[in-house]
Short mmCIF file of N, CA and C in Angstrom, two decimals:
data_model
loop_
_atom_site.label_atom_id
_atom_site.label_comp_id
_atom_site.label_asym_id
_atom_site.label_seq_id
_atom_site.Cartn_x
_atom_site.Cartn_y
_atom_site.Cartn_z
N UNK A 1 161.82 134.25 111.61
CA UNK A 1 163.07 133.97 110.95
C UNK A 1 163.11 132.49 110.65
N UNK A 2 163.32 132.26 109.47
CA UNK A 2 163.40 130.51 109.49
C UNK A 2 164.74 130.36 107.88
N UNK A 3 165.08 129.10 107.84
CA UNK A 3 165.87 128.68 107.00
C UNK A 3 165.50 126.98 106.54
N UNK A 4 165.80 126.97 105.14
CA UNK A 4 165.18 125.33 104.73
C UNK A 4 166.38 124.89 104.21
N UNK A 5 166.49 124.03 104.02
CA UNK A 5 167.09 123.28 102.58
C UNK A 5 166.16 122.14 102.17
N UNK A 6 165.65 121.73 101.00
CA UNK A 6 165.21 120.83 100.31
C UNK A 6 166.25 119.67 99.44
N UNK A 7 166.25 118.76 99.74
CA UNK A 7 166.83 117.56 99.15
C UNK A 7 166.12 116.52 98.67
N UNK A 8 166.14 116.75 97.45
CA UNK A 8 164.59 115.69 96.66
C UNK A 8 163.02 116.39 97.16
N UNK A 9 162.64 115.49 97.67
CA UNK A 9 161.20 115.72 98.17
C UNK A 9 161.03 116.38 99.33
N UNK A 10 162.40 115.92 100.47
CA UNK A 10 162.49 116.29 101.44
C UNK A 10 162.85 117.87 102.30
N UNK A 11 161.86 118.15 102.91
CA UNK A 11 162.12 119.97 103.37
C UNK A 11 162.48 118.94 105.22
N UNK A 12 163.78 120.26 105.01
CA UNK A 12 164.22 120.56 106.44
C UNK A 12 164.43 121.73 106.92
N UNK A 13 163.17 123.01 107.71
CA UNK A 13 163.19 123.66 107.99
C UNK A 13 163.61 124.28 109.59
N UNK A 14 164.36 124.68 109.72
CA UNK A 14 164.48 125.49 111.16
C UNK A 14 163.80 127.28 111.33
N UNK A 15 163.43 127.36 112.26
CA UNK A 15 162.63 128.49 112.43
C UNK A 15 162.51 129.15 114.06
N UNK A 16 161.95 130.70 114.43
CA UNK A 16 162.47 131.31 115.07
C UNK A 16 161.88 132.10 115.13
N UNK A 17 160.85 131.80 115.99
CA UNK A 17 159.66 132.87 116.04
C UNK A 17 159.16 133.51 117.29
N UNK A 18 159.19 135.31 117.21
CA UNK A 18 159.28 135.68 118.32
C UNK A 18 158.66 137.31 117.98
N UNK A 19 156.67 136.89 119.16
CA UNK A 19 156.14 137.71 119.00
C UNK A 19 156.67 139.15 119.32
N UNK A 20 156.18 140.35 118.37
CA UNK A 20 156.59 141.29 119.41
C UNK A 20 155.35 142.18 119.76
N UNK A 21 154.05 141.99 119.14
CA UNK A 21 152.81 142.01 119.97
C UNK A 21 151.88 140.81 119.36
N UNK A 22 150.86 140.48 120.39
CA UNK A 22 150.26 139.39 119.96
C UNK A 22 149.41 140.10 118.91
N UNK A 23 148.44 140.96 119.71
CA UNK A 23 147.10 141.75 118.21
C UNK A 23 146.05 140.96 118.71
N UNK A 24 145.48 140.35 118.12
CA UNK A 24 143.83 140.21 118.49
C UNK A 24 143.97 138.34 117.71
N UNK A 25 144.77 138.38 117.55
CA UNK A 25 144.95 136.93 117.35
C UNK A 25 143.59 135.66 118.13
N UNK A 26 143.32 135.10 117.39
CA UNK A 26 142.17 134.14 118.25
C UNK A 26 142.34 132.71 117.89
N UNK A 27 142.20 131.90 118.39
CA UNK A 27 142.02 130.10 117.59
C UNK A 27 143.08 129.64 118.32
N UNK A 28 143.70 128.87 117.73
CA UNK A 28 144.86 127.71 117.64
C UNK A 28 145.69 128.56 116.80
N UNK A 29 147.06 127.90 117.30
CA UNK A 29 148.51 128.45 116.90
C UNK A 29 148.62 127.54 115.87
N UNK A 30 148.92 127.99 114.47
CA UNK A 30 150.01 126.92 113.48
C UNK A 30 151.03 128.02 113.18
N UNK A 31 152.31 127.10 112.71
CA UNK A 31 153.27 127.25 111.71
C UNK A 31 153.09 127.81 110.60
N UNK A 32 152.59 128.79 109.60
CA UNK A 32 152.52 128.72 108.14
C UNK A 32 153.29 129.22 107.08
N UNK A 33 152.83 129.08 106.01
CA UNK A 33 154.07 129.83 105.16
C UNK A 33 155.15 128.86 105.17
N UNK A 34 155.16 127.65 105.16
CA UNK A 34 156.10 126.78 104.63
C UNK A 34 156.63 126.65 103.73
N UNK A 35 158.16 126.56 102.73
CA UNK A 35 158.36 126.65 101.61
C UNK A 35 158.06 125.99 100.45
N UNK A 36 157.21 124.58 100.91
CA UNK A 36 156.59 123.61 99.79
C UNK A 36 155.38 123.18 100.37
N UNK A 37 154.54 122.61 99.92
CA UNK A 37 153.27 121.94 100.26
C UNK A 37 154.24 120.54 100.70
N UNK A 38 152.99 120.39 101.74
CA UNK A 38 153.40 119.00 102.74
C UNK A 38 152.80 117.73 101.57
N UNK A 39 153.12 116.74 101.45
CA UNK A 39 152.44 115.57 100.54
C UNK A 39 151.39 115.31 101.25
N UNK A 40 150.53 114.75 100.24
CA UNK A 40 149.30 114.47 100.90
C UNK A 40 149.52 112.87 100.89
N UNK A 41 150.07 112.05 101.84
CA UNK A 41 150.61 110.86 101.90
C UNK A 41 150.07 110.37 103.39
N UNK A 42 149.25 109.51 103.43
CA UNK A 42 148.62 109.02 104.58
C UNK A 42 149.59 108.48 105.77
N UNK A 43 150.74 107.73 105.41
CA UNK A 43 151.68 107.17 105.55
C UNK A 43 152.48 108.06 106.39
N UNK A 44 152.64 109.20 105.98
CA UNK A 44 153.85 110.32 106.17
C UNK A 44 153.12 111.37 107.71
N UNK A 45 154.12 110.91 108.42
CA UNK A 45 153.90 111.48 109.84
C UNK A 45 155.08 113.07 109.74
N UNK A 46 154.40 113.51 109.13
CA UNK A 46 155.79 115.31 109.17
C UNK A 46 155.61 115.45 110.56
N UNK A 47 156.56 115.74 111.33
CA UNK A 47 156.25 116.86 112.68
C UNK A 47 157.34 117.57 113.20
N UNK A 48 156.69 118.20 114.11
CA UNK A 48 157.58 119.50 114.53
C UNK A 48 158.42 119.21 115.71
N UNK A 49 159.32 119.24 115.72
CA UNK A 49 160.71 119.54 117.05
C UNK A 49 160.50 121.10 117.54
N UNK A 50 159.89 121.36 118.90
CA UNK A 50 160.00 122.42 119.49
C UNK A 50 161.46 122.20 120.33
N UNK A 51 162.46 122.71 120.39
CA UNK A 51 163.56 122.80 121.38
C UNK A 51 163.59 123.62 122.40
N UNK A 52 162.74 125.04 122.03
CA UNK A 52 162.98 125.84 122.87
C UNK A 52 161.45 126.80 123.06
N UNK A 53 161.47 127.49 124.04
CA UNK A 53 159.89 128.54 124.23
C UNK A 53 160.23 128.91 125.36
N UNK A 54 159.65 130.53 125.48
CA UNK A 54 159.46 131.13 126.35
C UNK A 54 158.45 131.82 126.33
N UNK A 55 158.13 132.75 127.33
CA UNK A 55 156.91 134.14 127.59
C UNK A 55 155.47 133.62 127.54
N UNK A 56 155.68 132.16 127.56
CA UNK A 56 154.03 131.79 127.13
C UNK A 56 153.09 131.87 128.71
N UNK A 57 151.56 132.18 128.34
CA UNK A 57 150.66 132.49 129.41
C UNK A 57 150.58 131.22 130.88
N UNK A 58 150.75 130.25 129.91
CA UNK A 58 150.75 128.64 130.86
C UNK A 58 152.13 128.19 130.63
N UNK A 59 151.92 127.27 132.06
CA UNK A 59 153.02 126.81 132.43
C UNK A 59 153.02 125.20 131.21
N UNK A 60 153.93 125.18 130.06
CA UNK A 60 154.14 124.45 129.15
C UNK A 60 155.06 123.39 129.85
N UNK A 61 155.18 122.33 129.49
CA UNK A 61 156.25 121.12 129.68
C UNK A 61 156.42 120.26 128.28
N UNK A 62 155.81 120.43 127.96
CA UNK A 62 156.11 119.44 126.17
C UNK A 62 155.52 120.74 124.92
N UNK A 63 156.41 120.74 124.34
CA UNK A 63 155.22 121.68 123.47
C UNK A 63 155.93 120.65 121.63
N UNK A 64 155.36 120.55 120.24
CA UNK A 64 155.55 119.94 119.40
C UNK A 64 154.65 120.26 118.75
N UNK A 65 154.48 119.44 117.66
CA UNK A 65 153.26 119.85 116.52
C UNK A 65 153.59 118.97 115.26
N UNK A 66 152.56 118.50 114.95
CA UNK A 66 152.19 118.13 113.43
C UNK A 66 151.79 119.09 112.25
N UNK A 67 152.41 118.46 111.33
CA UNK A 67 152.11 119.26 109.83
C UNK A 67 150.74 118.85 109.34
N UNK A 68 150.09 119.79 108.78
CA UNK A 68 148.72 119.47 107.59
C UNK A 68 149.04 118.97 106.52
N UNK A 69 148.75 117.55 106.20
CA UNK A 69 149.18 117.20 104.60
C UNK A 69 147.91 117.76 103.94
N UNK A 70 149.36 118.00 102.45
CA UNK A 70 148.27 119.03 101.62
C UNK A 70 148.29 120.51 101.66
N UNK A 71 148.90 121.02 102.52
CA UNK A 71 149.17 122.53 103.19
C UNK A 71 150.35 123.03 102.98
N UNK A 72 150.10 124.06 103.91
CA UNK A 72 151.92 125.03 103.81
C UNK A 72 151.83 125.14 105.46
N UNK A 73 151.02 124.58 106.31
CA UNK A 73 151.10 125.17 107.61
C UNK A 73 151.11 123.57 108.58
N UNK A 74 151.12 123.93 109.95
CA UNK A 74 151.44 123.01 110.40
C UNK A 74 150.52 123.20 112.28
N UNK A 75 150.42 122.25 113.24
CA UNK A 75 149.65 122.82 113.85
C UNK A 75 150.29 122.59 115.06
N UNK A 76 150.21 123.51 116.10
CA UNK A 76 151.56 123.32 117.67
C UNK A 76 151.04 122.72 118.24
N UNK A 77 151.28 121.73 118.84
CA UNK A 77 150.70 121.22 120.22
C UNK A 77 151.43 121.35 121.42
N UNK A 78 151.01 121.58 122.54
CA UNK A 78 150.91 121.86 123.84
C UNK A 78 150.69 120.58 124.73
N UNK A 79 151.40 120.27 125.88
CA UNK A 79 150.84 119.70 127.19
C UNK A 79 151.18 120.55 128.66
N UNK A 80 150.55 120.18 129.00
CA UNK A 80 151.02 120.96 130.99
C UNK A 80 151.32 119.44 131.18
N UNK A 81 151.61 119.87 133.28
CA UNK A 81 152.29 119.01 133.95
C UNK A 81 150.55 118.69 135.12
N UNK A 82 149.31 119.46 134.08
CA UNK A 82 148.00 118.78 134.60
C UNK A 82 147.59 117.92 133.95
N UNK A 83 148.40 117.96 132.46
CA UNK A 83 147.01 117.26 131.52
C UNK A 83 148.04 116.04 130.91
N UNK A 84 147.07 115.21 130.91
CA UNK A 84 148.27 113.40 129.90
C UNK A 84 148.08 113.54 128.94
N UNK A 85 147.09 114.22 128.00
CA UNK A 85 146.87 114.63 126.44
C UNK A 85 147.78 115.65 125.80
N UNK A 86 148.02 115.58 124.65
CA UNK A 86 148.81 116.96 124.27
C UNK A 86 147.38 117.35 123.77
N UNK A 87 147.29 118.49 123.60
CA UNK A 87 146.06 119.11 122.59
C UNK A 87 146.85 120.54 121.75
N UNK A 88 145.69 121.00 121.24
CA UNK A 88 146.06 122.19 119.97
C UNK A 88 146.08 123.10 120.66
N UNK A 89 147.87 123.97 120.55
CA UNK A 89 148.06 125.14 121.51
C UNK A 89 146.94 126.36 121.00
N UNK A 90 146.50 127.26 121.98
CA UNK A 90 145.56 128.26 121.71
C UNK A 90 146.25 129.01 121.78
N UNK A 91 145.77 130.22 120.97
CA UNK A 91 146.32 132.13 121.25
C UNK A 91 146.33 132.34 122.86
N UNK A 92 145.30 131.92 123.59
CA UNK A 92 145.13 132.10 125.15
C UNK A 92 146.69 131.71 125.87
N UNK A 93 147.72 131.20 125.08
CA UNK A 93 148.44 130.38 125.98
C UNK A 93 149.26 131.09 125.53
N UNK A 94 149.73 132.53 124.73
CA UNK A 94 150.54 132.86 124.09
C UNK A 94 150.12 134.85 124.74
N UNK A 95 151.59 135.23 124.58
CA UNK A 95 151.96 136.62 125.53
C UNK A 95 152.22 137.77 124.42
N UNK A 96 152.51 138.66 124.54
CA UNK A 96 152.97 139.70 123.87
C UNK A 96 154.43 139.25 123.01
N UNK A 97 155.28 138.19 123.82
CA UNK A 97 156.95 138.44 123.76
C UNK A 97 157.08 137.09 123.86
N UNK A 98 156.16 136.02 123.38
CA UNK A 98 156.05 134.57 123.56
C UNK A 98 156.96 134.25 122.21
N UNK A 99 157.84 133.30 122.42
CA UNK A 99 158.92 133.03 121.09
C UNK A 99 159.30 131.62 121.57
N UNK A 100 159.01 130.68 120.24
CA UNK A 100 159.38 128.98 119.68
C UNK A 100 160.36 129.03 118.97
N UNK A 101 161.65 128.47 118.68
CA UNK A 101 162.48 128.13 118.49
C UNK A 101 162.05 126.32 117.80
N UNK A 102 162.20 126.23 116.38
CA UNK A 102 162.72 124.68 116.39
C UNK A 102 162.58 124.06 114.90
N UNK A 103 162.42 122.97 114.98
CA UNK A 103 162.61 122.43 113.13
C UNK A 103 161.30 121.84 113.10
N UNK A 104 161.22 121.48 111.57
CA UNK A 104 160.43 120.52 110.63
C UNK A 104 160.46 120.44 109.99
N UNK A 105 160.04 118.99 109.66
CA UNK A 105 160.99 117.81 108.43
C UNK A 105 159.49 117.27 107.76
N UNK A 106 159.30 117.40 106.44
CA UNK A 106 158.20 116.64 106.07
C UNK A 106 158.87 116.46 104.64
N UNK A 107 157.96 115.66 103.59
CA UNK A 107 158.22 115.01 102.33
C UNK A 107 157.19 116.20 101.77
N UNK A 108 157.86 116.93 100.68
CA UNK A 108 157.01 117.67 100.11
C UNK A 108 156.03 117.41 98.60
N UNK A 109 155.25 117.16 98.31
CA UNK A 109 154.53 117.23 97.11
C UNK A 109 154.78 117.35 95.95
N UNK A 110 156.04 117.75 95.50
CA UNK A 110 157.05 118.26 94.38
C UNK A 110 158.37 118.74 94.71
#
């Protein structure tokens, strides 16, 4: 479930996502299906506000994410309360009934 509004260049999306089986899913988790392409602007830091998560396999404490400039998708990141790095959340870390809650703001391409 998600909702945007666009103002000029600018997308402000909220979104609401909540598995109800995982499937055979493999890799890293992104965002996709965004309503505009992200700019391809070196400059331009888009990222993601996670507010909320549940059902996930690991015990999460920060979860967020950056957008792909140039794209429609965006990529989650993950930390625990083992690791000082955030890194790229995996399918492994994600449940049957695992659901993110949150926004993102990037400058779109047109």
């Amino acid at each position: 479930d998600g909702r945007y509004v666009k103002i000029g260049k600018m997308v402000f999306a909220d979104f609401n996502i909540k598995l109800s089986a995982k499937g055979t899913i493999t890799g890293t988790v992104e965002l996709q299906g965004l309503p505009f392409t992200i700019d391809n602007v070196a400059a331009q830091f888009p990222h993601i506000t996670i507010g909320y998560w549940s059902d996930l396999s690991t015990a999460i404490v920060y979860m967020g994410g950056l957008a792909n400039l140039n794209s429609t998708s965006a990529q989650i990141y993950t930390g625990t309360a083992a690791t000082t790095a955030l890194g790229v959340t995996s399918t492994t870390d994600w449940t049957n009934t695992s659901q993110i809650v949150g926004t993102i703001i990037y400058r779109a391409s047109a």
